[in-house]
mmCIF file of the C-alpha atoms, coordinates in Angstrom:
data_MODEL
# 
_entry.id   MODEL 
# 
loop_
_atom_site.group_PDB 
_atom_site.id 
_atom_site.type_symbol 
_atom_site.label_atom_id 
_atom_site.label_alt_id 
_atom_site.label_comp_id 
_atom_site.label_asym_id 
_atom_site.label_entity_id 
_atom_site.label_seq_id 
_atom_site.pdbx_PDB_ins_code 
_atom_site.Cartn_x 
_atom_site.Cartn_y 
_atom_site.Cartn_z 
_atom_site.occupancy 
_atom_site.B_iso_or_equiv 
_atom_site.pdbx_formal_charge 
_atom_site.auth_seq_id 
_atom_site.auth_comp_id 
_atom_site.auth_asym_id 
_atom_site.auth_atom_id 
_atom_site.pdbx_PDB_model_num 
ATOM 1   C CA . GLN A 1 1   ? 0.007  -0.015 0.028   1.00 0.00 ? 1   GLN A CA 1 
ATOM 2   C CA . ILE A 1 2   ? 1.325  3.456  -1.002  1.00 0.00 ? 2   ILE A CA 1 
ATOM 3   C CA . THR A 1 3   ? 0.262  6.228  1.240   1.00 0.00 ? 3   THR A CA 1 
ATOM 4   C CA . SER A 1 4   ? 1.482  9.463  2.874   1.00 0.00 ? 4   SER A CA 1 
ATOM 5   C CA . PRO A 1 5   ? 2.455  9.855  6.506   1.00 0.00 ? 5   PRO A CA 1 
ATOM 6   C CA . SER A 1 6   ? -0.448 11.526 8.226   1.00 0.00 ? 6   SER A CA 1 
ATOM 7   C CA . ASN A 1 7   ? 0.520  12.034 11.790  1.00 0.00 ? 7   ASN A CA 1 
ATOM 8   C CA . GLU A 1 8   ? 3.562  12.784 13.888  1.00 0.00 ? 8   GLU A CA 1 
ATOM 9   C CA . SER A 1 9   ? 4.273  9.141  14.694  1.00 0.00 ? 9   SER A CA 1 
ATOM 10  C CA . GLU A 1 10  ? 4.070  8.103  11.013  1.00 0.00 ? 10  GLU A CA 1 
ATOM 11  C CA . PHE A 1 11  ? 6.417  10.987 10.077  1.00 0.00 ? 11  PHE A CA 1 
ATOM 12  C CA . GLU A 1 12  ? 8.926  9.902  12.638  1.00 0.00 ? 12  GLU A CA 1 
ATOM 13  C CA . ASP A 1 13  ? 8.869  6.353  11.320  1.00 0.00 ? 13  ASP A CA 1 
ATOM 14  C CA . TYR A 1 14  ? 9.173  7.727  7.780   1.00 0.00 ? 14  TYR A CA 1 
ATOM 15  C CA . TYR A 1 15  ? 12.212 9.899  8.626   1.00 0.00 ? 15  TYR A CA 1 
ATOM 16  C CA . TYR A 1 16  ? 13.813 7.099  10.602  1.00 0.00 ? 16  TYR A CA 1 
ATOM 17  C CA . PHE A 1 17  ? 13.499 4.758  7.591   1.00 0.00 ? 17  PHE A CA 1 
ATOM 18  C CA . ARG A 1 18  ? 15.110 7.458  5.409   1.00 0.00 ? 18  ARG A CA 1 
ATOM 19  C CA . TRP A 1 19  ? 18.018 7.691  7.830   1.00 0.00 ? 19  TRP A CA 1 
ATOM 20  C CA . GLU A 1 20  ? 18.332 3.937  8.251   1.00 0.00 ? 20  GLU A CA 1 
ATOM 21  C CA . TYR A 1 21  ? 18.513 3.220  4.464   1.00 0.00 ? 21  TYR A CA 1 
ATOM 22  C CA . LEU A 1 22  ? 20.186 6.414  3.181   1.00 0.00 ? 22  LEU A CA 1 
ATOM 23  C CA . ARG A 1 23  ? 22.416 7.778  5.962   1.00 0.00 ? 23  ARG A CA 1 
ATOM 24  C CA . LYS A 1 24  ? 23.248 5.125  8.632   1.00 0.00 ? 24  LYS A CA 1 
ATOM 25  C CA . GLU A 1 25  ? 25.577 3.130  6.440   1.00 0.00 ? 25  GLU A CA 1 
ATOM 26  C CA . LEU A 1 26  ? 27.464 6.417  5.739   1.00 0.00 ? 26  LEU A CA 1 
ATOM 27  C CA . ASN A 1 27  ? 27.907 6.959  9.512   1.00 0.00 ? 27  ASN A CA 1 
ATOM 28  C CA . GLN A 1 28  ? 25.685 10.072 9.448   1.00 0.00 ? 28  GLN A CA 1 
ATOM 29  C CA . LYS A 1 29  ? 23.720 11.215 12.462  1.00 0.00 ? 29  LYS A CA 1 
ATOM 30  C CA . LEU A 1 30  ? 19.936 11.247 12.824  1.00 0.00 ? 30  LEU A CA 1 
ATOM 31  C CA . GLY A 1 31  ? 18.701 14.508 11.274  1.00 0.00 ? 31  GLY A CA 1 
ATOM 32  C CA . THR A 1 32  ? 20.815 14.282 8.107   1.00 0.00 ? 32  THR A CA 1 
ATOM 33  C CA . GLU A 1 33  ? 17.924 12.544 6.431   1.00 0.00 ? 33  GLU A CA 1 
ATOM 34  C CA . ARG A 1 34  ? 15.977 15.824 6.481   1.00 0.00 ? 34  ARG A CA 1 
ATOM 35  C CA . ASP A 1 35  ? 16.322 19.130 4.626   1.00 0.00 ? 35  ASP A CA 1 
ATOM 36  C CA . ASP A 1 36  ? 14.616 22.485 4.362   1.00 0.00 ? 36  ASP A CA 1 
ATOM 37  C CA . PHE A 1 37  ? 11.652 21.036 2.425   1.00 0.00 ? 37  PHE A CA 1 
ATOM 38  C CA . ASP A 1 38  ? 10.808 18.773 5.379   1.00 0.00 ? 38  ASP A CA 1 
ATOM 39  C CA . LEU A 1 39  ? 8.335  20.635 7.535   1.00 0.00 ? 39  LEU A CA 1 
ATOM 40  C CA . ASP A 1 40  ? 7.283  19.998 11.057  1.00 0.00 ? 40  ASP A CA 1 
ATOM 41  C CA . ASP A 1 41  ? 3.684  21.383 10.510  1.00 0.00 ? 41  ASP A CA 1 
ATOM 42  C CA . LEU A 1 42  ? 1.584  18.534 9.157   1.00 0.00 ? 42  LEU A CA 1 
ATOM 43  C CA . ASP A 1 43  ? -1.009 20.930 7.905   1.00 0.00 ? 43  ASP A CA 1 
ATOM 44  C CA . LEU A 1 44  ? 1.519  22.534 5.528   1.00 0.00 ? 44  LEU A CA 1 
ATOM 45  C CA . VAL A 1 45  ? 2.508  19.266 3.839   1.00 0.00 ? 45  VAL A CA 1 
ATOM 46  C CA . VAL A 1 46  ? -0.486 19.171 1.545   1.00 0.00 ? 46  VAL A CA 1 
ATOM 47  C CA . ASN A 1 47  ? -0.345 22.854 0.552   1.00 0.00 ? 47  ASN A CA 1 
ATOM 48  C CA . VAL A 1 48  ? 1.076  24.266 -2.656  1.00 0.00 ? 48  VAL A CA 1 
ATOM 49  C CA . GLY A 1 49  ? 4.967  24.289 -2.855  1.00 0.00 ? 49  GLY A CA 1 
ATOM 50  C CA . HIS A 1 50  ? 5.432  21.712 -0.142  1.00 0.00 ? 50  HIS A CA 1 
ATOM 51  C CA . PRO A 1 51  ? 6.827  18.229 -0.641  1.00 0.00 ? 51  PRO A CA 1 
ATOM 52  C CA . ILE A 1 52  ? 4.921  15.077 -1.445  1.00 0.00 ? 52  ILE A CA 1 
ATOM 53  C CA . HIS A 1 53  ? 5.986  12.457 1.047   1.00 0.00 ? 53  HIS A CA 1 
ATOM 54  C CA . ARG A 1 54  ? 5.000  8.923  0.084   1.00 0.00 ? 54  ARG A CA 1 
ATOM 55  C CA . MET A 1 55  ? 5.712  5.500  1.637   1.00 0.00 ? 55  MET A CA 1 
ATOM 56  C CA . ILE A 1 56  ? 5.020  1.914  0.986   1.00 0.00 ? 56  ILE A CA 1 
ATOM 57  C CA . LEU A 1 57  ? 3.633  -0.207 3.837   1.00 0.00 ? 57  LEU A CA 1 
ATOM 58  C CA . ASN A 1 58  ? 3.792  -3.975 3.856   1.00 0.00 ? 58  ASN A CA 1 
ATOM 59  C CA . ASN A 1 59  ? 0.519  -5.868 3.886   1.00 0.00 ? 59  ASN A CA 1 
ATOM 60  C CA . ASN A 1 60  ? 1.099  -7.375 7.332   1.00 0.00 ? 60  ASN A CA 1 
ATOM 61  C CA . LYS A 1 61  ? -0.824 -6.285 10.396  1.00 0.00 ? 61  LYS A CA 1 
ATOM 62  C CA . GLU A 1 62  ? 2.152  -4.290 11.631  1.00 0.00 ? 62  GLU A CA 1 
ATOM 63  C CA . ARG A 1 63  ? 2.061  -2.029 8.556   1.00 0.00 ? 63  ARG A CA 1 
ATOM 64  C CA . LYS A 1 64  ? 5.893  -1.610 8.483   1.00 0.00 ? 64  LYS A CA 1 
ATOM 65  C CA . ILE A 1 65  ? 7.427  0.898  6.172   1.00 0.00 ? 65  ILE A CA 1 
ATOM 66  C CA . ILE A 1 66  ? 9.233  -0.906 3.288   1.00 0.00 ? 66  ILE A CA 1 
ATOM 67  C CA . GLY A 1 67  ? 9.887  2.077  1.014   1.00 0.00 ? 67  GLY A CA 1 
ATOM 68  C CA . VAL A 1 68  ? 9.922  5.861  0.953   1.00 0.00 ? 68  VAL A CA 1 
ATOM 69  C CA . GLY A 1 69  ? 10.288 8.757  -1.433  1.00 0.00 ? 69  GLY A CA 1 
ATOM 70  C CA . ARG A 1 70  ? 9.617  12.398 -1.719  1.00 0.00 ? 70  ARG A CA 1 
ATOM 71  C CA . ALA A 1 71  ? 8.933  14.814 -4.594  1.00 0.00 ? 71  ALA A CA 1 
ATOM 72  C CA . HIS A 1 72  ? 8.951  18.586 -4.344  1.00 0.00 ? 72  HIS A CA 1 
ATOM 73  C CA . GLN A 1 73  ? 8.602  21.498 -6.833  1.00 0.00 ? 73  GLN A CA 1 
ATOM 74  C CA . ASN A 1 74  ? 11.878 23.259 -7.609  1.00 0.00 ? 74  ASN A CA 1 
ATOM 75  C CA . SER A 1 75  ? 10.478 25.774 -10.037 1.00 0.00 ? 75  SER A CA 1 
ATOM 76  C CA . LEU A 1 76  ? 7.645  26.125 -12.635 1.00 0.00 ? 76  LEU A CA 1 
ATOM 77  C CA . GLY A 1 77  ? 7.405  22.819 -14.414 1.00 0.00 ? 77  GLY A CA 1 
ATOM 78  C CA . ALA A 1 78  ? 10.415 21.291 -12.514 1.00 0.00 ? 78  ALA A CA 1 
ATOM 79  C CA . TYR A 1 79  ? 10.016 18.738 -9.771  1.00 0.00 ? 79  TYR A CA 1 
ATOM 80  C CA . GLN A 1 80  ? 12.675 16.706 -7.915  1.00 0.00 ? 80  GLN A CA 1 
ATOM 81  C CA . VAL A 1 81  ? 12.560 13.282 -6.260  1.00 0.00 ? 81  VAL A CA 1 
ATOM 82  C CA . ARG A 1 82  ? 14.714 12.867 -3.219  1.00 0.00 ? 82  ARG A CA 1 
ATOM 83  C CA . TYR A 1 83  ? 15.271 10.430 -0.359  1.00 0.00 ? 83  TYR A CA 1 
ATOM 84  C CA . PHE A 1 84  ? 14.143 7.406  -2.314  1.00 0.00 ? 84  PHE A CA 1 
ATOM 85  C CA . ALA A 1 85  ? 14.762 4.006  -0.764  1.00 0.00 ? 85  ALA A CA 1 
ATOM 86  C CA . ILE A 1 86  ? 13.304 0.502  -0.711  1.00 0.00 ? 86  ILE A CA 1 
ATOM 87  C CA . HIS A 1 87  ? 13.979 -1.991 2.066   1.00 0.00 ? 87  HIS A CA 1 
ATOM 88  C CA . LYS A 1 88  ? 16.679 -4.409 0.938   1.00 0.00 ? 88  LYS A CA 1 
ATOM 89  C CA . ASN A 1 89  ? 14.288 -7.421 1.434   1.00 0.00 ? 89  ASN A CA 1 
ATOM 90  C CA . TYR A 1 90  ? 11.736 -5.968 -0.907  1.00 0.00 ? 90  TYR A CA 1 
ATOM 91  C CA . ARG A 1 91  ? 13.862 -4.865 -3.825  1.00 0.00 ? 91  ARG A CA 1 
ATOM 92  C CA . ARG A 1 92  ? 13.366 -6.330 -7.338  1.00 0.00 ? 92  ARG A CA 1 
ATOM 93  C CA . LEU A 1 93  ? 9.638  -6.845 -6.805  1.00 0.00 ? 93  LEU A CA 1 
ATOM 94  C CA . GLY A 1 94  ? 8.448  -3.826 -8.649  1.00 0.00 ? 94  GLY A CA 1 
ATOM 95  C CA . LEU A 1 95  ? 7.783  -1.801 -5.546  1.00 0.00 ? 95  LEU A CA 1 
ATOM 96  C CA . GLY A 1 96  ? 10.360 0.913  -6.477  1.00 0.00 ? 96  GLY A CA 1 
ATOM 97  C CA . SER A 1 97  ? 8.857  1.320  -9.882  1.00 0.00 ? 97  SER A CA 1 
ATOM 98  C CA . SER A 1 98  ? 5.366  1.607  -8.310  1.00 0.00 ? 98  SER A CA 1 
ATOM 99  C CA . LEU A 1 99  ? 6.531  4.181  -5.812  1.00 0.00 ? 99  LEU A CA 1 
ATOM 100 C CA . MET A 1 100 ? 8.361  6.227  -8.548  1.00 0.00 ? 100 MET A CA 1 
ATOM 101 C CA . ASN A 1 101 ? 5.219  6.097  -10.712 1.00 0.00 ? 101 ASN A CA 1 
ATOM 102 C CA . ASP A 1 102 ? 3.105  7.243  -7.740  1.00 0.00 ? 102 ASP A CA 1 
ATOM 103 C CA . LEU A 1 103 ? 5.415  10.182 -7.120  1.00 0.00 ? 103 LEU A CA 1 
ATOM 104 C CA . GLU A 1 104 ? 5.338  11.113 -10.815 1.00 0.00 ? 104 GLU A CA 1 
ATOM 105 C CA . LEU A 1 105 ? 1.607  10.942 -10.849 1.00 0.00 ? 105 LEU A CA 1 
ATOM 106 C CA . HIS A 1 106 ? 1.372  13.290 -7.807  1.00 0.00 ? 106 HIS A CA 1 
ATOM 107 C CA . ALA A 1 107 ? 3.771  15.727 -9.528  1.00 0.00 ? 107 ALA A CA 1 
ATOM 108 C CA . ILE A 1 108 ? 1.557  15.669 -12.636 1.00 0.00 ? 108 ILE A CA 1 
ATOM 109 C CA . GLU A 1 109 ? -1.572 16.313 -10.578 1.00 0.00 ? 109 GLU A CA 1 
ATOM 110 C CA . HIS A 1 110 ? 0.101  19.151 -8.544  1.00 0.00 ? 110 HIS A CA 1 
ATOM 111 C CA . HIS A 1 111 ? 1.470  20.648 -11.807 1.00 0.00 ? 111 HIS A CA 1 
ATOM 112 C CA . ARG A 1 112 ? -1.943 20.616 -13.532 1.00 0.00 ? 112 ARG A CA 1 
ATOM 113 C CA . LEU A 1 113 ? -3.622 22.165 -10.527 1.00 0.00 ? 113 LEU A CA 1 
ATOM 114 C CA . HIS A 1 114 ? -1.016 24.859 -9.804  1.00 0.00 ? 114 HIS A CA 1 
ATOM 115 C CA . SER A 1 115 ? 0.603  25.718 -13.111 1.00 0.00 ? 115 SER A CA 1 
ATOM 116 C CA . ASN A 1 116 ? -0.353 26.894 -16.579 1.00 0.00 ? 116 ASN A CA 1 
ATOM 117 C CA . SER A 1 117 ? 3.052  25.745 -17.954 1.00 0.00 ? 117 SER A CA 1 
ATOM 118 C CA . SER A 1 118 ? 2.747  23.058 -20.620 1.00 0.00 ? 118 SER A CA 1 
ATOM 119 C CA . LYS A 1 119 ? 6.109  21.527 -19.791 1.00 0.00 ? 119 LYS A CA 1 
ATOM 120 C CA . LEU A 1 120 ? 6.993  19.245 -16.851 1.00 0.00 ? 120 LEU A CA 1 
ATOM 121 C CA . HIS A 1 121 ? 10.136 17.348 -16.037 1.00 0.00 ? 121 HIS A CA 1 
ATOM 122 C CA . ILE A 1 122 ? 11.423 15.534 -12.934 1.00 0.00 ? 122 ILE A CA 1 
ATOM 123 C CA . THR A 1 123 ? 15.020 15.347 -11.856 1.00 0.00 ? 123 THR A CA 1 
ATOM 124 C CA . LEU A 1 124 ? 16.844 13.329 -9.248  1.00 0.00 ? 124 LEU A CA 1 
ATOM 125 C CA . ASN A 1 125 ? 20.355 12.713 -8.001  1.00 0.00 ? 125 ASN A CA 1 
ATOM 126 C CA . ALA A 1 126 ? 20.884 8.945  -8.325  1.00 0.00 ? 126 ALA A CA 1 
ATOM 127 C CA . ARG A 1 127 ? 23.545 6.888  -6.581  1.00 0.00 ? 127 ARG A CA 1 
ATOM 128 C CA . GLU A 1 128 ? 25.861 5.147  -9.011  1.00 0.00 ? 128 GLU A CA 1 
ATOM 129 C CA . ASN A 1 129 ? 24.435 1.717  -8.016  1.00 0.00 ? 129 ASN A CA 1 
ATOM 130 C CA . ALA A 1 130 ? 20.868 2.854  -8.855  1.00 0.00 ? 130 ALA A CA 1 
ATOM 131 C CA . LEU A 1 131 ? 21.436 4.225  -12.330 1.00 0.00 ? 131 LEU A CA 1 
ATOM 132 C CA . ASN A 1 132 ? 20.063 1.144  -14.127 1.00 0.00 ? 132 ASN A CA 1 
ATOM 133 C CA . PHE A 1 133 ? 16.863 1.309  -12.055 1.00 0.00 ? 133 PHE A CA 1 
ATOM 134 C CA . TYR A 1 134 ? 16.145 4.826  -13.047 1.00 0.00 ? 134 TYR A CA 1 
ATOM 135 C CA . GLU A 1 135 ? 17.171 4.387  -16.653 1.00 0.00 ? 135 GLU A CA 1 
ATOM 136 C CA . LYS A 1 136 ? 14.557 1.586  -16.960 1.00 0.00 ? 136 LYS A CA 1 
ATOM 137 C CA . LEU A 1 137 ? 12.065 4.216  -15.848 1.00 0.00 ? 137 LEU A CA 1 
ATOM 138 C CA . ASN A 1 138 ? 13.144 6.502  -18.771 1.00 0.00 ? 138 ASN A CA 1 
ATOM 139 C CA . TYR A 1 139 ? 15.345 8.830  -16.688 1.00 0.00 ? 139 TYR A CA 1 
ATOM 140 C CA . LYS A 1 140 ? 18.414 10.128 -18.592 1.00 0.00 ? 140 LYS A CA 1 
ATOM 141 C CA . ILE A 1 141 ? 21.795 10.917 -17.060 1.00 0.00 ? 141 ILE A CA 1 
ATOM 142 C CA . ILE A 1 142 ? 22.456 14.691 -17.352 1.00 0.00 ? 142 ILE A CA 1 
ATOM 143 C CA . LYS A 1 143 ? 25.737 14.819 -15.535 1.00 0.00 ? 143 LYS A CA 1 
ATOM 144 C CA . LYS A 1 144 ? 27.979 13.438 -12.838 1.00 0.00 ? 144 LYS A CA 1 
ATOM 145 C CA . THR A 1 145 ? 27.453 15.497 -9.650  1.00 0.00 ? 145 THR A CA 1 
ATOM 146 C CA . ASN A 1 146 ? 28.508 15.209 -6.020  1.00 0.00 ? 146 ASN A CA 1 
ATOM 147 C CA . LEU A 1 147 ? 30.307 12.578 -4.050  1.00 0.00 ? 147 LEU A CA 1 
ATOM 148 C CA . LEU A 1 148 ? 27.863 12.236 -1.079  1.00 0.00 ? 148 LEU A CA 1 
ATOM 149 C CA . PHE A 1 149 ? 29.768 12.472 2.128   1.00 0.00 ? 149 PHE A CA 1 
ATOM 150 C CA . GLY A 1 150 ? 32.913 11.815 0.176   1.00 0.00 ? 150 GLY A CA 1 
ATOM 151 C CA . LYS A 1 151 ? 31.834 8.244  -0.395  1.00 0.00 ? 151 LYS A CA 1 
ATOM 152 C CA . ILE A 1 152 ? 28.920 7.667  -2.923  1.00 0.00 ? 152 ILE A CA 1 
ATOM 153 C CA . GLN A 1 153 ? 29.008 9.099  -6.452  1.00 0.00 ? 153 GLN A CA 1 
ATOM 154 C CA . HIS A 1 154 ? 25.779 10.707 -7.592  1.00 0.00 ? 154 HIS A CA 1 
ATOM 155 C CA . TYR A 1 155 ? 24.451 11.558 -11.111 1.00 0.00 ? 155 TYR A CA 1 
ATOM 156 C CA . GLU A 1 156 ? 21.847 14.108 -12.021 1.00 0.00 ? 156 GLU A CA 1 
ATOM 157 C CA . MET A 1 157 ? 19.047 12.422 -14.032 1.00 0.00 ? 157 MET A CA 1 
ATOM 158 C CA . MET A 1 158 ? 15.984 13.862 -15.706 1.00 0.00 ? 158 MET A CA 1 
ATOM 159 C CA . LYS A 1 159 ? 12.703 12.592 -17.224 1.00 0.00 ? 159 LYS A CA 1 
ATOM 160 C CA . LYS A 1 160 ? 10.454 14.750 -19.423 1.00 0.00 ? 160 LYS A CA 1 
ATOM 161 C CA . ILE A 1 161 ? 6.957  14.082 -18.376 1.00 0.00 ? 161 ILE A CA 1 
ATOM 162 C CA . ILE A 1 162 ? 4.986  16.553 -20.474 1.00 0.00 ? 162 ILE A CA 1 
# 
């Protein structure tokens, strides 16, 4: 099930998953999994200009988070996906593709509601080991970018949506 965190407890679990899968292995402290687009005020999350937080829950009674991703608008017609991760035990099952599709659909919906621009593209900064995944989803490498925490090479990728 793909959903959005809807209360403080769910957001804390969401951010912890982001840290565990994207920062812990790099010996980064809790808090490094957040940036200026991550808001404390739950009411603002659904408003214009604020990020789209999505997560996949397993189908068990515990409803454990097994994947996360966030999209936000950078400028008119330009969105970015960040903090994308799938639990290692659930990879190669199509869940990552489903979550990316969900984020893209939310960006399209937001764009149609709040923009009169006819163009829309989504960018992301992919880790080197994830390039094939994003290329299968029709993202194209734009350029080699930063070395995250001096350890993991990233590449800017883009997909033209409209």
